[in-house]
Amino acid sequence: MRRIATLCVLAGFVLLAGCATDQRNTTLTATLNAYGSTVRWGDFASAEQFVDPKVREAHPLTPIELSRFKQYRVSDYDDGQGPVPTGENEAQQVVRIGIVNLNTQAERTLVDKQTWHYDPKAKHWWLTSGLPDLTTAR
């Protein structure tokens, strides 16, 4: 009888862990979709809200960086195969972003290597790699 009770308790823990993982994955998908939509519309001020608050505090955007984001229009956002888990609470995603310089109308592409971290207490995914670096566009 004890073995059955023990097995039932263990099965319950496995199911709860599976539910937590499903919730974390669902939250990641929703976060990546929202972030991708925000970047597609070129709203980098709003996209900054996806960046981990600790990263934002340590590396605030300068007025020059903000004006640089306003100088470009996003023409493409290709998240390829989507996120790849790199740990229990971490995922990485490589995105190709097409941008057009509004002054010269020159189009370039940059590769944005995103690292996302899940905060289990807040049940929220945060971008820890920061916003795309427009200076790397080719």
Coordinates of N, CA and C in Angstrom, one line a residue:
M1 N 0.8 -1.2 0.0 CA 0.0 0.0 0.0 C 0.9 1.3 0.0
R2 N 2.0 1.2 0.8 CA 2.9 2.4 0.8 C 3.5 2.6 -0.5
R3 N 3.9 1.5 -1.2 CA 4.5 1.7 -2.6 C 3.5 2.4 -3.5
I4 N 2.3 2.1 -3.5 CA 1.3 2.7 -4.3 C 1.2 4.2 -4.0
A5 N 1.1 4.5 -2.7 CA 1.0 5.9 -2.3 C 2.3 6.7 -2.7
T6 N 3.4 6.0 -2.6 CA 4.7 6.7 -3.0 C 4.7 6.9 -4.5
L7 N 4.3 6.0 -5.2 CA 4.2 6.1 -6.7 C 3.3 7.2 -7.1
C8 N 2.1 7.3 -6.4 CA 1.2 8.3 -6.7 C 1.7 9.7 -6.4
V9 N 2.4 9.9 -5.3 CA 3.1 11.1 -5.0 C 4.1 11.5 -6.0
L10 N 5.0 10.6 -6.4 CA 6.0 10.8 -7.4 C 5.4 11.2 -8.7
A11 N 4.3 10.5 -9.1 CA 3.7 10.8 -10.4 C 3.1 12.2 -10.3
G12 N 2.5 12.6 -9.2 CA 2.0 13.9 -9.0 C 3.1 15.0 -9.2
F13 N 4.3 14.7 -8.6 CA 5.4 15.7 -8.8 C 5.8 15.8 -10.3
V14 N 5.9 14.7 -11.0 CA 6.3 14.6 -12.4 C 5.2 15.4 -13.2
L15 N 4.0 15.3 -12.9 CA 2.9 16.0 -13.6 C 3.0 17.5 -13.3
L16 N 3.3 17.9 -12.1 CA 3.4 19.3 -11.8 C 4.6 19.9 -12.4
A17 N 5.7 19.2 -12.5 CA 6.9 19.7 -13.2 C 6.6 19.8 -14.6
G18 N 5.9 18.9 -15.2 CA 5.5 19.0 -16.6 C 4.7 20.2 -16.9
C19 N 3.7 20.5 -16.0 CA 2.9 21.6 -16.1 C 3.7 22.9 -16.0
A20 N 4.6 23.0 -15.1 CA 5.5 24.1 -15.0 C 6.3 24.4 -16.3
T21 N 6.8 23.3 -16.8 CA 7.6 23.4 -18.1 C 6.7 23.9 -19.2
D22 N 5.5 23.3 -19.3 CA 4.5 23.7 -20.3 C 4.2 25.2 -20.2
Q23 N 4.0 25.7 -18.9 CA 3.6 27.1 -18.7 C 4.8 27.9 -19.1
R24 N 6.0 27.5 -18.8 CA 7.2 28.3 -19.1 C 7.4 28.4 -20.6
N25 N 7.2 27.3 -21.3 CA 7.3 27.3 -22.8 C 6.2 28.1 -23.4
T26 N 5.0 28.1 -22.9 CA 3.9 28.9 -23.4 C 4.2 30.4 -23.2
T27 N 4.8 30.7 -22.0 CA 5.1 32.1 -21.7 C 6.3 32.5 -22.6
L28 N 7.2 31.7 -22.9 CA 8.3 32.0 -23.8 C 7.8 32.3 -25.2
T29 N 6.9 31.5 -25.7 CA 6.4 31.7 -27.0 C 5.6 33.0 -27.1
A30 N 4.8 33.3 -26.1 CA 4.1 34.6 -26.1 C 5.0 35.8 -26.0
T31 N 6.0 35.7 -25.2 CA 7.0 36.8 -25.0 C 7.8 37.0 -26.3
L32 N 8.2 35.9 -26.9 CA 9.0 36.1 -28.2 C 8.1 36.7 -29.3
N33 N 6.8 36.3 -29.3 CA 5.9 36.8 -30.3 C 5.7 38.3 -30.1
A34 N 5.5 38.7 -28.8 CA 5.2 40.1 -28.5 C 6.5 40.9 -28.8
Y35 N 7.7 40.4 -28.4 CA 8.9 41.1 -28.7 C 9.1 41.3 -30.2
G36 N 8.9 40.2 -30.9 CA 9.1 40.2 -32.4 C 8.2 41.2 -33.0
S37 N 6.9 41.3 -32.6 CA 6.0 42.3 -33.1 C 6.4 43.7 -32.8
T38 N 6.9 43.9 -31.6 CA 7.3 45.2 -31.2 C 8.5 45.7 -32.1
V39 N 9.5 44.8 -32.3 CA 10.6 45.1 -33.1 C 10.2 45.3 -34.6
R40 N 9.3 44.5 -35.1 CA 8.8 44.6 -36.5 C 8.2 46.0 -36.7
W41 N 7.6 46.5 -35.8 CA 7.0 47.9 -35.9 C 8.0 49.0 -35.6
G42 N 9.2 48.6 -35.3 CA 10.3 49.5 -35.1 C 10.1 50.3 -33.8
D43 N 9.4 49.8 -32.9 CA 9.1 50.5 -31.6 C 10.2 50.0 -30.6
F44 N 11.4 50.5 -30.7 CA 12.5 50.1 -29.9 C 12.4 50.6 -28.4
A45 N 11.7 51.7 -28.2 CA 11.5 52.2 -26.9 C 10.6 51.2 -26.1
S46 N 9.6 50.6 -26.7 CA 8.8 49.6 -26.1 C 9.6 48.2 -26.0
A47 N 10.4 48.0 -27.0 CA 11.2 46.7 -27.0 C 12.1 46.7 -25.8
E48 N 12.6 47.9 -25.4 CA 13.5 47.9 -24.3 C 12.9 47.4 -23.0
Q49 N 11.5 47.4 -22.9 CA 10.8 46.9 -21.7 C 10.9 45.4 -21.6
F50 N 11.4 44.7 -22.7 CA 11.6 43.3 -22.6 C 12.9 42.9 -22.0
V51 N 13.8 43.9 -22.0 CA 15.2 43.7 -21.5 C 15.2 43.6 -20.0
D52 N 15.9 42.7 -19.5 CA 16.0 42.5 -18.0 C 16.3 43.8 -17.3
P53 N 15.5 44.1 -16.3 CA 15.7 45.4 -15.6 C 17.1 45.6 -15.1
K54 N 17.8 44.5 -14.7 CA 19.2 44.6 -14.2 C 20.1 45.1 -15.3
V55 N 19.9 44.5 -16.5 CA 20.7 44.9 -17.7 C 20.4 46.3 -18.1
R56 N 19.1 46.7 -18.1 CA 18.7 48.1 -18.4 C 19.4 49.1 -17.5
E57 N 19.4 48.7 -16.2 CA 20.0 49.6 -15.2 C 21.6 49.7 -15.4
A58 N 22.2 48.6 -15.7 CA 23.6 48.5 -15.9 C 24.1 49.2 -17.2
H59 N 23.2 49.1 -18.2 CA 23.5 49.6 -19.6 C 22.4 50.4 -20.1
P60 N 22.1 51.6 -19.6 CA 20.9 52.3 -20.1 C 21.2 52.9 -21.5
L61 N 20.2 52.9 -22.3 CA 20.3 53.5 -23.7 C 20.7 55.0 -23.6
T62 N 21.7 55.4 -24.4 CA 22.0 56.8 -24.4 C 21.1 57.5 -25.4
P63 N 21.0 58.8 -25.3 CA 20.2 59.5 -26.3 C 20.7 59.3 -27.8
I64 N 22.0 59.1 -27.9 CA 22.5 58.8 -29.3 C 22.0 57.4 -29.8
E65 N 22.0 56.4 -28.9 CA 21.5 55.1 -29.3 C 20.0 55.2 -29.6
L66 N 19.2 55.9 -28.8 CA 17.8 56.1 -29.1 C 17.6 56.7 -30.4
S67 N 18.4 57.8 -30.7 CA 18.2 58.5 -32.0 C 18.6 57.6 -33.2
R68 N 19.6 56.7 -32.9 CA 20.0 55.7 -34.0 C 18.9 54.8 -34.3
F69 N 18.1 54.3 -33.3 CA 17.0 53.4 -33.6 C 15.9 54.1 -34.4
K70 N 15.7 55.4 -34.1 CA 14.7 56.2 -34.9 C 15.1 56.4 -36.3
Q71 N 16.4 56.2 -36.6 CA 16.9 56.5 -38.0 C 16.6 55.3 -38.9
Y72 N 16.2 54.2 -38.4 CA 16.0 53.0 -39.2 C 14.5 52.5 -39.1
R73 N 14.1 51.9 -40.2 CA 12.8 51.2 -40.3 C 13.1 49.7 -40.5
V74 N 12.4 48.9 -39.7 CA 12.6 47.4 -39.8 C 11.8 46.9 -41.0
S75 N 12.5 46.2 -41.9 CA 11.9 45.7 -43.1 C 11.6 44.2 -43.1
D76 N 12.3 43.5 -42.1 CA 12.2 42.1 -42.0 C 12.6 41.6 -40.6
Y77 N 11.9 40.6 -40.1 CA 12.3 40.0 -38.8 C 12.1 38.5 -39.0
D78 N 13.2 37.8 -39.1 CA 13.1 36.3 -39.4 C 13.7 35.6 -38.2
D79 N 12.8 35.0 -37.4 CA 13.3 34.2 -36.2 C 13.7 32.8 -36.5
G80 N 13.7 32.5 -37.8 CA 14.2 31.2 -38.2 C 13.5 30.0 -37.6
Q81 N 14.3 29.2 -36.9 CA 13.7 28.0 -36.3 C 13.2 28.2 -34.9
G82 N 13.3 29.4 -34.4 CA 12.8 29.7 -33.1 C 13.8 29.5 -32.0
P83 N 13.3 29.5 -30.7 CA 14.3 29.4 -29.6 C 14.8 28.0 -29.4
V84 N 16.0 28.0 -28.8 CA 16.7 26.7 -28.5 C 17.0 26.8 -27.0
P85 N 16.5 25.8 -26.2 CA 16.8 25.8 -24.8 C 18.3 25.6 -24.5
T86 N 18.9 26.4 -23.7 CA 20.3 26.2 -23.3 C 20.5 25.9 -21.9
G87 N 19.4 25.8 -21.1 CA 19.4 25.5 -19.7 C 18.0 25.4 -19.2
E88 N 17.8 25.1 -17.9 CA 16.5 25.0 -17.4 C 15.7 26.3 -17.5
N89 N 16.3 27.4 -17.3 CA 15.6 28.7 -17.4 C 16.2 29.6 -18.4
E90 N 16.8 29.1 -19.4 CA 17.4 29.9 -20.4 C 17.2 29.4 -21.8
A91 N 17.0 30.3 -22.8 CA 16.8 30.0 -24.2 C 17.6 31.0 -25.0
Q92 N 18.0 30.5 -26.2 CA 18.6 31.5 -27.1 C 17.9 31.4 -28.5
Q93 N 18.0 32.5 -29.2 CA 17.3 32.6 -30.5 C 18.2 33.5 -31.4
V94 N 18.3 33.1 -32.6 CA 19.1 33.9 -33.6 C 18.0 34.4 -34.6
V95 N 18.1 35.7 -34.7 CA 17.1 36.4 -35.6 C 17.8 37.3 -36.6
R96 N 17.3 37.2 -37.8 CA 17.9 38.1 -38.9 C 16.9 39.2 -39.0
I97 N 17.4 40.5 -38.9 CA 16.6 41.7 -38.9 C 17.1 42.5 -40.1
G98 N 16.1 42.8 -41.0 CA 16.4 43.7 -42.1 C 16.0 45.1 -41.7
I99 N 16.9 46.1 -41.9 CA 16.7 47.5 -41.5 C 17.0 48.4 -42.7
V100 N 16.2 49.4 -42.8 CA 16.4 50.4 -43.9 C 16.7 51.8 -43.2
N101 N 17.9 52.4 -43.6 CA 18.2 53.7 -43.1 C 17.3 54.7 -43.8
L102 N 16.6 55.4 -43.0 CA 15.6 56.4 -43.5 C 16.2 57.5 -44.3
N103 N 17.5 57.8 -44.0 CA 18.2 58.9 -44.7 C 18.7 58.5 -46.0
T104 N 19.3 57.3 -46.1 CA 19.9 56.9 -47.4 C 19.1 55.9 -48.1
Q105 N 18.1 55.3 -47.5 CA 17.3 54.2 -48.1 C 18.1 53.0 -48.4
A106 N 19.2 52.8 -47.7 CA 20.0 51.6 -47.9 C 19.5 50.6 -46.9
E107 N 19.4 49.4 -47.5 CA 18.9 48.3 -46.7 C 20.1 47.4 -46.2
R108 N 20.0 47.0 -45.0 CA 21.1 46.1 -44.4 C 20.4 45.0 -43.6
T109 N 21.2 44.0 -43.3 CA 20.7 42.9 -42.5 C 21.6 42.8 -41.3
L110 N 21.1 42.5 -40.1 CA 21.9 42.2 -39.0 C 21.4 40.9 -38.3
V111 N 22.3 40.3 -37.7 CA 22.0 39.0 -37.0 C 22.0 39.4 -35.5
D112 N 20.8 39.1 -34.9 CA 20.7 39.4 -33.5 C 20.6 38.1 -32.7
K113 N 21.7 37.9 -31.9 CA 21.7 36.6 -31.1 C 21.1 37.0 -29.7
Q114 N 19.9 36.5 -29.5 CA 19.2 36.8 -28.3 C 19.3 35.7 -27.2
T115 N 19.5 36.2 -26.0 CA 19.5 35.3 -24.8 C 18.4 35.7 -23.9
W116 N 17.5 34.7 -23.6 CA 16.3 34.9 -22.8 C 16.5 34.1 -21.5
H117 N 16.1 34.8 -20.4 CA 16.2 34.1 -19.1 C 14.8 34.1 -18.4
Y118 N 14.4 33.0 -17.8 CA 13.1 32.9 -17.2 C 13.3 33.2 -15.7
D119 N 12.5 34.1 -15.1 CA 12.5 34.3 -13.7 C 11.3 33.5 -13.1
P120 N 11.6 32.4 -12.4 CA 10.5 31.6 -11.9 C 9.6 32.3 -10.9
K121 N 10.2 33.2 -10.1 CA 9.3 33.9 -9.1 C 8.3 34.8 -9.8
A122 N 8.8 35.6 -10.8 CA 7.9 36.5 -11.5 C 7.1 35.8 -12.6
K123 N 7.6 34.6 -13.0 CA 7.0 33.8 -14.1 C 7.0 34.7 -15.4
H124 N 8.3 35.2 -15.7 CA 8.4 36.1 -16.8 C 9.8 35.8 -17.4
W125 N 9.8 35.9 -18.8 CA 11.0 35.8 -19.5 C 11.6 37.2 -19.8
W126 N 12.9 37.3 -19.6 CA 13.6 38.6 -19.8 C 14.7 38.4 -20.8
L127 N 14.9 39.4 -21.7 CA 15.9 39.5 -22.7 C 17.2 39.9 -22.0
T128 N 18.2 39.1 -21.9 CA 19.4 39.5 -21.2 C 20.6 39.9 -22.1
S129 N 20.4 39.7 -23.4 CA 21.4 40.1 -24.4 C 21.3 41.5 -24.9
G130 N 20.2 42.2 -24.5 CA 20.0 43.6 -24.9 C 19.3 43.7 -26.3
L131 N 19.1 45.0 -26.6 CA 18.5 45.2 -27.9 C 19.5 45.0 -29.1
P132 N 19.0 44.8 -30.3 CA 19.9 44.6 -31.4 C 20.9 45.7 -31.6
D133 N 22.1 45.3 -31.9 CA 23.2 46.3 -32.2 C 23.1 46.7 -33.7
L134 N 22.6 47.9 -34.0 CA 22.5 48.3 -35.3 C 23.8 48.5 -36.1
T135 N 24.8 48.7 -35.3 CA 26.1 49.0 -35.9 C 26.7 47.7 -36.6
T136 N 26.2 46.6 -36.3 CA 26.7 45.3 -36.9 C 26.0 45.0 -38.2
A137 N 25.0 45.8 -38.6 CA 24.3 45.5 -39.9 C 25.2 45.6 -41.1
R138 N 25.0 44.7 -42.0 CA 25.8 44.7 -43.3 C 24.9 44.7 -44.4

